[in-house]
Amino acid sequence: MKKRVFIIVLDSLGAGEMPDAPLFGDFDCHTLKRISASPEFRFDSMKKMGMGNIDGQDFLPREDKPLAAVCRLAERSMGKDTTIGHWEISGVVSPAPMPTYPQGFPKEIIDEFVKQTGREILCNMPYSGTEVIKDYGEEHIKTGKLIVYTSADSVFQIAAHEEYVPLEELYGYCRTARKILCGKHAVGRVIARPFVGTPGNFTRTANRHDFSLEPPKKTLLDTLKEAGKTVYAVGKINDIFAGCGVTEKVYTHGNTEGLKISLEALDRDFEGLCFINLVDFDMLYGHRQDINGYARAFAEFDAWLPKFTEKMRDGDILFITADHGCDPGDSHTDHTREYTPLLVYGKGIAPVNLGTRAGFCDIAATAAEYLGISYRGDGSSFLREIAAPTAEETALCAAALASHERAYAPYSKFKVGAALLTADGKIYSGCNIENASLTPTVCAERTALFKAVSEGAREFRMLAVCSGENEPDAAFPPCGVCRQALSEFCGSDMPVLILKNAREFRRTTLGELLPQSFTAEYMR
Ligand code: THU
């Protein structure tokens, strides 16, 4: 079975403010909540997925039988921009935000740029892109000086008239700037902003070009590419990663086209990752504070989603998430420091609610584990928590539950069942057996283990343990004595299933339950 991961980033769809939002100048922001109040908001397929079950989304209807595993992700990086958000999704946490220049670029940067390009500069302030050519275009033509400006984002922009500074020359100046802007001045993007026309009638051309910063460390994309897998970048993903780790790419003109290409991607034969960014939410509606437009774009996605999930193959997993917030109804037009939603859907995924997790980077760790590549990035995989039960696991849990019914626990009234799977596929189950003098009491796990060993079994593949069915928080791990007894025969990587109720269990391993157990090795 070919394994494919699809990550769809709903650009800026935050799921509520993070505790540190005030540090980023954000108060009372919640992108999803804001747009959910719009009459244009539609919430049908995302409701079925379980989006309303995510922590902090109690304004949305809940779903009793969700289709997807869900959680809320905190951003570990100290930033709230697109690049940092996507890098974290792919396994790189940024300890500091990218630099911005509300007062313009410092002298040492400009001096170096002038020295290396041989051209003086104009402006050097945050400026609107259309205003800057209106105000400086004529002087630029007369003097040959380049128009350098920035914005609220981490960008170094160079505007030049195409007839006076040929495109290739402008791109060359951008490459020079890109090399100068490193270390603490590593801005997210250097952007070429060519324009044409005459004074009073200048217009920007489509020859804009972005020179992005390369990720500071290897991302999931690089690791996949090195492992010979496909990394298909849809929308602005290729630019966000400065092309690093991308094996195929396609740019889009907005969400509608992005959705169409995503559907088509399902027909492509590949193993690896298809990474999609839907930019309209942020670019057209978040920054422009258009709540209804944002809600409409969400409704379009919501209506489209079933078309995608229906076409998914057995080995496909879909992650739907965001890269930061951009509450269209808060006091400013910038991004907002928010949690993001995460929905994970696929044939092999159990619809578990994972609560709130510590970083976007857990997506990369999980995707890497699923695709079977070694991963050294930030974050930890939650694949084990969301993988649907195998037939073996289901059978073992059923045996533990049946044994639980036979428990002899008249003193504690605490009935326990356990089941052990041997290397050759046999199941031995056991229950706890209590005694009036209490100390001879034996736990369920040891009953199962001793039954098995006395029948000749010596190697085991898995253990399941359960206590009262449907008792709240009934799940408990084996006691210390049982852990030690098990470690005599079972490896530290042996999976242990701890049943919460008849349908759900949590996976752990014997080694996690009892690290550094006492074994025969120490007796040599
Ligand atoms: N018990 C088990 O069967 N397994 C464990 O791992 C912990 C405890 C039983 C022993 C006793 O009959 C009852 O639970 C209360 O301690």
XYZ file of C-alpha atoms and ligand atoms in Angstrom:
540
model
C 0.000 0.000 0.000
C 1.425 3.357 -1.036
C 1.467 5.854 1.792
C 0.637 9.482 1.111
C 0.242 12.411 3.475
C -1.756 15.493 2.497
C -1.319 18.589 4.635
C -3.785 21.377 3.901
C -3.009 24.705 5.549
C -6.021 27.007 5.858
C -3.812 30.080 5.967
C -4.474 32.069 9.168
C -7.422 30.036 10.516
C -6.546 30.428 14.213
C -8.435 28.521 16.928
C -8.242 31.044 19.758
C -5.609 33.195 21.383
C -2.558 31.651 22.985
C -1.768 32.574 26.608
C 1.181 34.680 25.386
C -0.888 36.620 22.807
C -0.431 39.974 24.635
C 3.331 39.670 24.031
C 2.483 39.835 20.338
C 0.115 42.782 20.771
C -2.989 40.610 20.488
C -6.005 40.669 22.769
C -9.316 38.827 22.417
C -8.526 37.255 19.088
C -10.157 34.099 17.778
C -10.300 33.798 13.999
C -12.582 30.759 13.833
C -14.990 32.131 16.433
C -15.114 35.471 14.624
C -16.062 34.002 11.256
C -18.491 31.493 12.805
C -20.728 34.441 13.729
C -21.115 35.443 10.075
C -24.340 34.507 8.245
C -22.100 33.192 5.439
C -20.494 30.582 7.711
C -21.251 26.924 6.837
C -20.172 24.126 9.123
C -21.362 20.783 7.780
C -18.448 18.579 6.816
C -16.064 20.175 9.312
C -18.668 19.506 12.022
C -18.794 15.848 10.995
C -15.014 15.746 11.148
C -15.180 16.910 14.760
C -13.909 20.480 14.516
C -16.457 21.516 17.167
C -14.934 19.012 19.614
C -11.547 20.760 19.603
C -10.529 22.431 22.878
C -11.773 26.013 23.094
C -14.367 25.762 20.295
C -17.474 25.437 22.463
C -19.313 28.039 20.357
C -19.491 25.382 17.611
C -21.811 22.347 17.640
C -20.152 19.172 18.910
C -20.129 15.862 17.051
C -20.764 12.625 18.968
C -19.239 10.370 16.354
C -16.495 12.447 14.726
C -14.711 11.157 11.632
C -11.300 12.635 12.370
C -8.785 12.691 15.196
C -8.672 16.279 16.411
C -6.653 18.556 18.654
C -5.632 22.118 19.225
C -1.993 22.962 18.570
C 0.034 25.590 20.373
C 2.769 27.354 18.428
C 6.162 26.750 20.004
C 7.927 29.263 17.779
C 8.148 32.851 18.938
C 6.429 34.203 15.874
C 3.113 34.539 14.127
C 4.013 34.725 10.475
C 3.410 32.387 7.563
C 6.991 31.250 7.138
C 7.644 30.456 10.791
C 4.256 28.725 11.065
C 4.882 26.487 8.048
C 8.424 25.729 9.139
C 7.107 24.602 12.498
C 4.463 22.408 10.813
C 7.375 20.772 9.025
C 9.482 20.307 12.151
C 11.531 23.476 12.715
C 10.776 25.605 15.774
C 11.991 29.220 15.529
C 13.099 30.639 18.880
C 12.809 34.259 17.701
C 10.484 36.110 15.323
C 11.852 37.234 11.989
C 13.188 40.780 12.150
C 10.986 43.702 11.127
C 12.109 47.273 10.477
C 9.503 49.854 11.483
C 12.256 52.526 11.348
C 13.824 51.270 8.146
C 16.976 49.179 7.727
C 20.056 50.029 9.804
C 22.970 51.907 8.292
C 25.311 48.910 8.219
C 22.860 46.960 6.025
C 22.202 49.827 3.617
C 25.918 50.740 3.386
C 26.794 47.149 2.509
C 23.991 46.992 -0.064
C 25.144 50.263 -1.705
C 28.750 49.074 -1.699
C 27.972 45.725 -3.313
C 25.435 46.960 -5.889
C 27.079 50.260 -6.696
C 23.675 51.958 -6.492
C 22.385 54.451 -3.957
C 18.940 53.923 -2.462
C 15.746 55.920 -1.796
C 13.064 55.740 0.913
C 14.172 53.024 3.392
C 10.928 53.135 5.368
C 7.799 51.013 5.777
C 5.602 52.051 2.838
C 2.617 50.947 0.789
C 3.782 49.348 -2.467
C 1.646 51.567 -4.695
C 2.414 54.782 -2.790
C 6.141 54.159 -2.806
C 6.387 54.177 -6.612
C 4.106 57.207 -6.798
C 6.299 59.139 -4.338
C 9.772 57.956 -5.386
C 9.360 56.645 -8.961
C 10.359 59.828 -10.728
C 13.450 60.431 -8.594
C 14.427 56.788 -9.128
C 14.311 57.272 -12.914
C 16.295 60.527 -12.754
C 19.002 59.338 -10.356
C 19.149 55.566 -10.894
C 18.783 55.091 -7.150
C 16.851 51.957 -6.094
C 13.653 52.237 -4.043
C 14.140 50.158 -0.913
C 11.214 49.819 1.484
C 9.640 47.442 3.972
C 6.241 46.782 5.623
C 4.915 45.433 8.917
C 6.192 42.037 7.718
C 9.754 40.802 7.681
C 10.521 41.958 4.121
C 13.199 43.887 2.220
C 11.576 45.158 -0.980
C 13.273 46.714 -3.981
C 11.203 48.640 -6.519
C 12.715 49.609 -9.870
C 11.408 50.688 -13.294
C 11.738 47.849 -15.796
C 12.995 50.140 -18.590
C 15.751 51.683 -16.488
C 16.762 48.660 -14.426
C 16.380 45.477 -16.490
C 14.602 42.652 -14.648
C 17.638 40.386 -14.432
C 19.637 43.228 -12.932
C 16.925 43.867 -10.320
C 16.794 40.162 -9.468
C 20.589 40.266 -9.106
C 20.309 43.136 -6.593
C 17.745 41.059 -4.683
C 20.150 38.117 -4.548
C 22.832 40.460 -3.219
C 20.433 41.726 -0.531
C 19.452 38.145 0.285
C 23.108 37.319 1.022
C 23.613 40.450 3.145
C 20.449 39.879 5.186
C 21.589 37.025 7.390
C 22.063 36.335 11.095
C 19.976 38.724 13.162
C 18.938 40.516 9.967
C 17.645 37.363 8.270
C 14.384 38.830 6.937
C 11.743 36.399 5.737
C 11.741 37.617 2.159
C 13.543 39.908 -0.235
C 11.056 40.963 -2.909
C 11.688 42.392 -6.374
C 8.941 44.910 -7.180
C 9.350 45.971 -10.821
C 7.075 48.633 -12.279
C 6.447 50.446 -15.574
C 4.804 53.667 -16.776
C 5.400 57.355 -16.498
C 5.309 59.735 -13.511
C 1.779 59.855 -12.139
C 0.943 56.617 -13.985
C 3.307 54.042 -12.603
C 1.973 50.488 -12.275
C 3.528 47.359 -10.845
C 4.074 44.432 -13.187
C 3.559 40.686 -12.728
C 7.332 40.203 -12.601
C 7.387 40.415 -8.816
C 9.761 37.819 -7.470
C 10.279 36.571 -3.907
C 13.634 35.477 -2.564
C 12.764 33.561 0.590
C 14.978 32.637 3.455
C 16.002 28.989 3.538
C 14.853 27.089 6.649
C 17.680 27.120 9.245
C 17.500 23.343 9.724
C 16.381 20.288 7.797
C 12.607 20.084 7.527
C 10.291 17.146 6.970
C 10.420 18.106 3.289
C 14.214 17.745 3.072
C 14.118 14.424 4.894
C 11.425 13.057 2.595
C 13.259 14.216 -0.503
C 16.473 12.572 0.701
C 14.553 9.349 1.306
C 13.485 9.423 -2.351
C 9.870 10.356 -1.648
C 7.783 12.907 -3.485
C 7.242 16.359 -1.992
C 4.559 18.092 -4.026
C 4.156 21.766 -3.125
C 0.842 23.439 -3.954
C 0.345 27.220 -3.762
C 3.006 29.253 -2.022
C 4.592 26.288 -0.216
C 7.588 26.254 -2.580
C 8.370 29.901 -1.781
C 7.917 29.455 1.965
C 10.640 26.792 1.906
C 12.787 28.607 -0.686
C 12.386 25.453 -2.766
C 14.221 23.341 -0.152
C 12.984 19.763 -0.055
C 10.416 20.285 -2.812
C 10.425 17.768 -5.680
C 7.411 19.050 -7.630
C 5.542 22.308 -7.409
C 2.549 24.174 -8.710
C 1.565 27.760 -7.957
C -2.093 28.765 -7.682
C -4.230 31.845 -8.073
C -6.209 31.522 -4.864
C -8.258 28.974 -2.963
C -10.602 27.778 -5.713
C -7.686 26.747 -7.886
C -5.833 25.321 -4.877
C -8.801 23.104 -4.079
C -9.054 21.926 -7.682
C -5.355 21.048 -7.798
C -5.610 19.243 -4.466
C -8.351 16.991 -5.864
C -6.217 16.298 -8.915
C -3.255 15.484 -6.672
C -5.211 12.499 -5.377
C -5.030 11.005 -8.883
C -1.242 11.302 -9.041
C 0.769 8.217 -8.255
C 3.304 9.022 -5.576
C 4.589 8.143 -2.163
C 5.264 11.005 0.197
C 3.795 14.400 0.903
C 1.431 16.793 -0.841
C 1.651 20.114 1.021
C -1.069 22.630 0.188
C -1.489 26.251 1.239
C -4.827 28.020 0.763
C -3.842 31.647 0.901
C -7.107 33.546 0.352
C -8.269 33.217 3.965
C -5.292 35.326 5.036
C -4.491 37.495 2.043
C -7.972 38.459 0.865
C -10.029 38.307 4.061
C -7.948 38.193 7.258
C -5.730 41.192 6.512
C -8.594 43.072 4.893
C -10.822 42.451 7.930
C -13.548 40.957 5.764
C -15.396 38.657 8.173
C -18.088 37.612 5.688
C -15.557 37.006 2.928
C -13.527 34.817 5.285
C -16.676 32.894 6.278
C -17.549 32.433 2.580
C -14.101 31.037 1.854
C -14.507 28.650 4.787
C -17.931 27.594 3.452
C -16.341 26.879 0.065
C -13.757 24.659 1.750
C -16.425 22.957 3.880
C -18.489 22.125 0.778
C -15.413 20.885 -1.093
C -14.020 18.623 1.644
C -16.305 15.568 1.083
C -15.182 15.483 -2.555
C -11.628 15.125 -1.331
C -12.242 12.565 1.440
C -14.346 10.369 -0.871
C -11.459 10.145 -3.312
C -8.824 9.344 -0.694
C -7.141 5.946 -1.001
C -6.503 3.453 1.807
C -2.942 4.618 2.489
C -3.786 8.339 2.541
C -3.842 10.575 5.595
C -5.152 14.126 5.532
C -4.020 16.786 8.004
C -6.061 20.012 8.017
C -4.484 22.824 10.018
C -3.370 26.474 9.995
C -0.124 28.413 10.320
C -1.205 31.276 12.641
C -4.283 33.428 13.200
C -5.528 36.563 11.443
C -8.714 37.508 13.243
C -10.589 39.688 10.727
C -12.570 41.354 13.504
C -9.857 42.400 15.933
C -8.314 45.839 16.281
C -5.499 45.510 13.720
C -4.920 44.033 10.250
C -1.899 41.921 11.230
C -1.717 38.239 12.061
C -2.835 37.132 15.517
C -1.020 34.863 17.954
C -3.391 31.903 18.163
C -3.634 28.186 18.619
C -4.418 26.334 15.412
C -6.922 23.553 14.816
C -5.764 20.143 13.644
C -7.930 17.447 12.082
C -6.426 14.150 10.973
C -8.487 11.933 8.736
C -7.852 8.609 6.999
C -8.863 4.959 6.858
C -6.210 4.023 9.396
C -6.976 6.853 11.830
C -9.126 6.496 14.955
C -11.217 9.596 15.781
C -9.436 10.343 19.042
C -9.536 13.770 20.695
C -5.951 14.597 21.647
C -6.804 17.741 23.606
C -4.171 20.457 23.257
C -0.656 19.638 22.052
C 2.517 21.602 22.516
C 3.604 22.389 18.958
C 2.700 22.526 15.264
C 5.862 20.420 14.808
C 4.057 17.328 16.104
C 2.510 17.172 12.621
C 5.938 16.665 11.026
C 6.952 14.021 13.567
C 3.680 12.156 13.023
C 3.793 12.384 9.230
C 7.411 11.174 9.234
C 6.569 8.182 11.396
C 3.619 7.337 9.182
C 5.725 7.552 6.031
C 8.404 5.403 7.660
C 11.300 7.842 7.482
C 13.687 8.629 10.318
C 13.016 12.022 11.809
C 15.302 14.323 13.764
C 13.237 17.501 13.798
C 11.346 19.136 16.643
C 8.101 17.740 18.051
C 6.868 14.292 18.931
C 4.717 11.901 16.974
C 1.169 11.166 18.077
C 0.675 8.437 15.475
C 0.490 5.772 18.154
C -2.409 7.618 19.751
C -4.491 7.953 16.594
C -3.734 4.747 14.681
C -6.933 2.720 14.267
C -6.942 -0.602 16.160
C -5.571 -3.591 14.263
C -7.463 -6.898 14.204
C -4.929 -8.301 16.680
C -5.408 -5.405 19.075
C -9.187 -5.733 18.905
C -9.016 -9.475 19.641
C -6.644 -8.964 22.566
C -8.840 -6.252 24.085
C -11.912 -8.506 23.754
C -10.064 -11.288 25.583
C -9.040 -8.920 28.403
C -12.622 -7.690 28.728
C -13.984 -11.246 28.868
C -11.467 -12.142 31.549
C -12.420 -9.063 33.518
C -15.913 -10.536 33.801
C -14.443 -13.600 35.514
C -12.412 -11.625 38.077
C -12.560 -12.889 41.643
C -12.434 -9.644 43.624
C -14.909 -9.864 46.517
C -12.705 -7.736 48.819
C -11.627 -4.839 46.663
C -14.547 -5.108 44.216
C -11.933 -3.960 41.685
C -12.193 -6.335 38.777
C -9.264 -6.571 36.402
C -8.744 -8.487 33.179
C -5.582 -8.971 31.146
C -4.618 -10.760 27.943
C -1.202 -11.612 26.558
C -0.460 -12.355 22.925
C 2.349 -14.845 22.335
C 4.871 -14.620 19.529
C 3.048 -17.368 17.663
C -0.332 -15.649 17.912
C -1.967 -17.393 20.895
C -3.865 -15.400 23.477
C -3.643 -16.166 27.210
C -5.996 -14.218 29.428
C -6.254 -13.844 33.186
C -8.124 -12.062 35.952
C -7.214 -10.953 39.446
C -7.769 -13.581 42.136
C -8.119 -12.246 45.661
C -7.830 -14.017 48.991
C -9.370 -13.583 52.464
C -5.899 -13.166 53.901
C -5.225 -10.523 51.230
C -1.487 -11.038 50.599
C -1.859 -14.127 48.393
C -3.896 -11.956 45.964
C -2.633 -12.212 42.406
C -3.121 -9.563 39.709
C -4.761 -10.232 36.348
C -1.541 -9.651 34.412
C 0.424 -12.202 36.376
C -2.408 -14.712 36.159
C -2.273 -14.396 32.362
C 1.529 -14.476 32.318
C 1.840 -17.508 34.587
C -0.845 -19.383 32.680
C 1.042 -18.755 29.463
C 4.497 -19.596 30.817
C 3.231 -22.771 32.459
C 1.839 -23.825 29.078
C 5.268 -23.378 27.535
C 5.004 -19.870 26.047
C 8.153 -17.774 26.458
C 7.857 -14.940 23.903
C 5.151 -12.306 23.861
C 4.050 -9.641 21.403
C 1.430 -7.585 23.226
C -0.487 -7.104 26.453
C -3.959 -5.655 27.060
C -5.235 -4.662 30.501
C -8.687 -3.506 31.536
C -10.610 -2.715 34.642
C -14.272 -1.804 35.000
C -15.933 -1.326 31.650
C -17.367 2.169 31.223
C -16.153 3.270 34.650
C -14.970 6.834 34.245
C -11.176 7.002 34.116
C -11.052 3.276 34.613
C -7.799 3.008 32.696
C -4.784 2.123 34.782
C -1.386 0.659 33.993
C -0.129 -2.638 35.462
C 1.259 -2.481 38.987
C 4.998 -2.492 39.634
C 5.199 -6.158 40.555
C 3.456 -7.146 37.306
C 5.740 -4.878 35.274
C 8.747 -6.583 36.798
C 7.272 -10.066 36.277
C 6.499 -9.233 32.635
C 9.972 -7.843 31.984
C 11.392 -11.312 32.651
C 9.789 -12.504 29.398
C 8.810 -9.410 27.391
C 10.974 -6.825 25.623
C 10.867 -3.157 26.564
C 9.299 -2.322 23.181
C 6.365 -4.684 23.738
C 3.131 -2.717 23.225
C 0.784 -2.500 26.195
C -2.839 -1.534 25.554
C -4.613 0.094 28.445
C -8.366 -0.016 27.945
C -10.415 3.037 28.821
C -13.679 1.264 28.009
C -14.906 -1.442 25.653
C -14.019 0.588 22.558
C -11.058 2.775 23.409
C -7.561 2.094 24.598
C -4.301 3.906 25.010
C -1.054 2.468 23.662
C 2.137 2.419 25.678
C 5.107 0.044 25.949
C 6.547 -2.059 28.722
C 9.754 -0.003 28.553
C 7.816 3.216 29.145
C 6.074 1.627 32.121
C 9.255 0.180 33.584
C 12.474 1.657 32.287
C 15.676 0.026 33.533
C 13.964 -3.092 34.843
C 16.031 -5.669 36.715
C 16.902 -8.449 34.289
C 19.036 -11.583 34.208
C 21.864 -9.600 32.542
C 22.779 -7.994 35.859
C 23.294 -11.390 37.497
C 26.141 -12.505 35.254
N -4.789 -5.552 40.328
C -4.518 -6.194 39.157
O -5.139 -7.227 38.872
N -3.560 -5.693 38.327
C -2.822 -4.599 38.596
O -1.928 -4.269 37.842
C -3.138 -3.775 39.767
C -4.095 -4.347 40.744
C -5.813 -6.087 41.216
C -5.263 -6.694 42.468
C -6.412 -6.553 43.435
O -7.256 -7.668 43.298
C -7.158 -5.348 42.945
O -6.662 -5.071 41.654
C -6.963 -4.138 43.830
O -5.615 -3.890 44.056
